[in-house]
PDB file of C-alpha atoms in Angstrom:
ATOM      1  CA  MET A   1     112.798  96.501  92.377  1.00 48.00           C
ATOM      2  CA  ALA A   2     111.088  94.049  94.657  1.00 47.00           C
ATOM      3  CA  THR A   3     112.942  91.501  96.727  1.00 44.00           C
ATOM      4  CA  GLN A   4     111.165  88.189  96.539  1.00 48.00           C
ATOM      5  CA  ARG A   5     111.511  84.479  96.113  1.00 48.00           C
ATOM      6  CA  HIS A   6     111.881  83.713  92.456  1.00 57.00           C
ATOM      7  CA  GLY A   7     111.219  80.754  90.243  1.00 91.00           C
ATOM      8  CA  ILE A   8     109.241  79.892  87.161  1.00 90.00           C
ATOM      9  CA  VAL A   9     105.994  77.924  87.219  1.00 85.00           C
ATOM     10  CA  PRO A  10     105.889  75.713  84.093  1.00 79.00           C
ATOM     11  CA  GLY A  11     102.960  76.072  81.710  1.00 76.00           C
ATOM     12  CA  ASP A  12     101.473  72.682  82.579  1.00 69.00           C
ATOM     13  CA  GLU A  13     101.259  73.779  86.233  1.00 74.00           C
ATOM     14  CA  SER A  14     100.249  77.380  85.523  1.00 74.00           C
ATOM     15  CA  SER A  15      96.926  79.061  86.221  1.00 67.00           C
ATOM     16  CA  VAL A  16      97.979  82.081  84.141  1.00 71.00           C
ATOM     17  CA  HIS A  17      96.691  81.270  80.634  1.00 69.00           C
ATOM     18  CA  ASP A  18      98.518  77.915  80.877  1.00 77.00           C
ATOM     19  CA  GLU A  19     101.756  79.853  80.298  1.00 87.00           C
ATOM     20  CA  PRO A  20     104.982  79.684  82.286  1.00 92.00           C
ATOM     21  CA  HIS A  21     105.037  82.583  84.737  1.00 91.00           C
ATOM     22  CA  VAL A  22     107.064  84.047  87.567  1.00 92.00           C
ATOM     23  CA  GLU A  23     106.236  82.199  90.779  1.00 91.00           C
ATOM     24  CA  GLY A  24     103.900  84.161  93.017  1.00 88.00           C
ATOM     25  CA  ARG A  25     103.092  86.645  90.249  1.00 90.00           C
ATOM     26  CA  ARG A  26     100.876  86.738  87.165  1.00 90.00           C
ATOM     27  CA  VAL A  27     103.766  87.901  84.967  1.00 94.00           C
ATOM     28  CA  THR A  28     104.397  85.458  82.134  1.00 94.00           C
ATOM     29  CA  VAL A  29     107.753  84.442  80.709  1.00 96.00           C
ATOM     30  CA  ARG A  30     106.461  85.543  77.289  1.00 95.00           C
ATOM     31  CA  VAL A  31     105.828  89.099  78.534  1.00 96.00           C
ATOM     32  CA  VAL A  32     109.242  89.398  80.189  1.00 98.00           C
ATOM     33  CA  ARG A  33     111.048  88.145  77.080  1.00 98.00           C
ATOM     34  CA  ALA A  34     109.057  90.447  74.800  1.00 97.00           C
ATOM     35  CA  ARG A  35     109.927  93.509  76.858  1.00 98.00           C
ATOM     36  CA  VAL A  36     113.634  92.713  77.008  1.00 98.00           C
ATOM     37  CA  GLU A  37     114.323  91.075  73.649  1.00 97.00           C
ATOM     38  CA  GLU A  38     111.680  92.567  71.350  1.00 96.00           C
ATOM     39  CA  ARG A  39     111.250  96.061  72.786  1.00 97.00           C
ATOM     40  CA  GLY A  40     114.846  96.325  73.940  1.00 97.00           C
ATOM     41  CA  ASP A  41     114.012  97.392  77.484  1.00 98.00           C
ATOM     42  CA  ASP A  42     116.814  97.094  80.013  1.00 97.00           C
ATOM     43  CA  PRO A  43     116.243  94.091  82.355  1.00 98.00           C
ATOM     44  CA  GLU A  44     116.511  96.379  85.391  1.00 98.00           C
ATOM     45  CA  ARG A  45     113.796  98.629  83.958  1.00 98.00           C
ATOM     46  CA  VAL A  46     111.551  95.622  83.296  1.00 98.00           C
ATOM     47  CA  ALA A  47     112.109  94.468  86.877  1.00 98.00           C
ATOM     48  CA  ASP A  48     111.115  97.919  88.168  1.00 97.00           C
ATOM     49  CA  GLN A  49     108.070  98.204  85.897  1.00 97.00           C
ATOM     50  CA  LEU A  50     106.764  94.738  86.729  1.00 96.00           C
ATOM     51  CA  ASP A  51     107.768  94.914  90.407  1.00 95.00           C
ATOM     52  CA  LEU A  52     110.075  91.894  90.082  1.00 96.00           C
ATOM     53  CA  ASP A  53     113.538  91.306  91.376  1.00 94.00           C
ATOM     54  CA  ILE A  54     116.226  91.241  88.707  1.00 96.00           C
ATOM     55  CA  ALA A  55     116.843  87.519  89.267  1.00 95.00           C
ATOM     56  CA  SER A  56     113.247  86.767  88.221  1.00 96.00           C
ATOM     57  CA  VAL A  57     113.733  88.652  84.960  1.00 97.00           C
ATOM     58  CA  TYR A  58     116.870  86.693  84.113  1.00 97.00           C
ATOM     59  CA  GLU A  59     115.290  83.436  85.237  1.00 96.00           C
ATOM     60  CA  ALA A  60     112.328  84.085  82.913  1.00 97.00           C
ATOM     61  CA  LEU A  61     114.714  84.773  80.025  1.00 97.00           C
ATOM     62  CA  ALA A  62     116.686  81.607  80.785  1.00 96.00           C
ATOM     63  CA  TYR A  63     113.471  79.576  80.983  1.00 95.00           C
ATOM     64  CA  TYR A  64     112.382  80.898  77.590  1.00 96.00           C
ATOM     65  CA  HIS A  65     115.641  79.953  75.898  1.00 96.00           C
ATOM     66  CA  ASN A  66     115.909  76.581  77.653  1.00 96.00           C
ATOM     67  CA  ASN A  67     112.349  75.654  76.615  1.00 95.00           C
ATOM     68  CA  LEU A  68     112.052  77.003  73.073  1.00 95.00           C
ATOM     69  CA  GLU A  69     109.617  74.370  71.817  1.00 94.00           C
ATOM     70  CA  GLU A  70     107.228  74.984  74.715  1.00 93.00           C
ATOM     71  CA  MET A  71     107.524  78.757  74.306  1.00 93.00           C
ATOM     72  CA  ARG A  72     106.875  78.598  70.561  1.00 94.00           C
ATOM     73  CA  THR A  73     103.717  76.619  71.298  1.00 93.00           C
ATOM     74  CA  VAL A  74     102.703  79.251  73.874  1.00 87.00           C
ATOM     75  CA  GLU A  75     103.334  82.050  71.362  1.00 89.00           C
ATOM     76  CA  ARG A  76     101.309  80.310  68.625  1.00 92.00           C
ATOM     77  CA  ARG A  77      98.445  79.744  71.050  1.00 88.00           C
ATOM     78  CA  HIS A  78      98.569  83.419  72.076  1.00 84.00           C
ATOM     79  CA  GLU A  79      98.642  84.598  68.443  1.00 89.00           C
ATOM     80  CA  ASP A  80      95.667  82.344  67.624  1.00 87.00           C
ATOM     81  CA  ALA A  81      93.718  83.741  70.593  1.00 83.00           C
ATOM     82  CA  VAL A  82      94.471  87.326  69.532  1.00 84.00           C
ATOM     83  CA  ALA A  83      93.371  86.587  65.951  1.00 88.00           C
ATOM     84  CA  ALA A  84      90.151  84.935  67.172  1.00 86.00           C
ATOM     85  CA  ALA A  85      89.387  87.921  69.407  1.00 85.00           C
ATOM     86  CA  LYS A  86      89.929  90.301  66.486  1.00 85.00           C
ATOM     87  CA  ARG A  87      87.542  88.274  64.328  1.00 84.00           C
ATOM     88  CA  ARG A  88      84.894  88.370  67.057  1.00 83.00           C
ATOM     89  CA  THR A  89      85.207  92.122  67.511  1.00 79.00           C
ATOM     90  CA  ASP A  90      85.685  93.168  63.899  1.00 70.00           C
ATOM     91  CA  ILE A  91      82.999  95.726  63.163  1.00 70.00           C
ATOM     92  CA  SER A  92      82.219  96.075  59.503  1.00 67.00           C
ATOM     93  CA  PRO A  93      79.008  96.835  57.627  1.00 64.00           C
ATOM     94  CA  PRO A  94      77.040  93.967  56.124  1.00 67.00           C
ATOM     95  CA  ASP A  95      77.755  93.166  52.472  1.00 70.00           C
ATOM     96  CA  GLY A  96      76.076  95.522  50.038  1.00 59.00           C
ATOM     97  CA  GLU A  97      76.230  98.635  52.200  1.00 54.00           C
TER      98      GLU A  97
END
């Protein structure tokens, strides 16, 4: 695990997809929360994998839960972007073939 200054950059100040992220890193709050709460990864493992200190992982989780409305907006925006990318890259034959 890295030892570093930690903090969260809010989405409206972020240069990382306009999402809240760990200060000094390009790791978003959404990614940290997904690894811990959706995948069930241990916070220490996430810290090791993302080269964060453990405090940054817990700070990202706290930020997520203290800013649910903002994070739901971020998640919807991400889901919309993923869906749009899939539509642009969907390869299917023209009708009638």
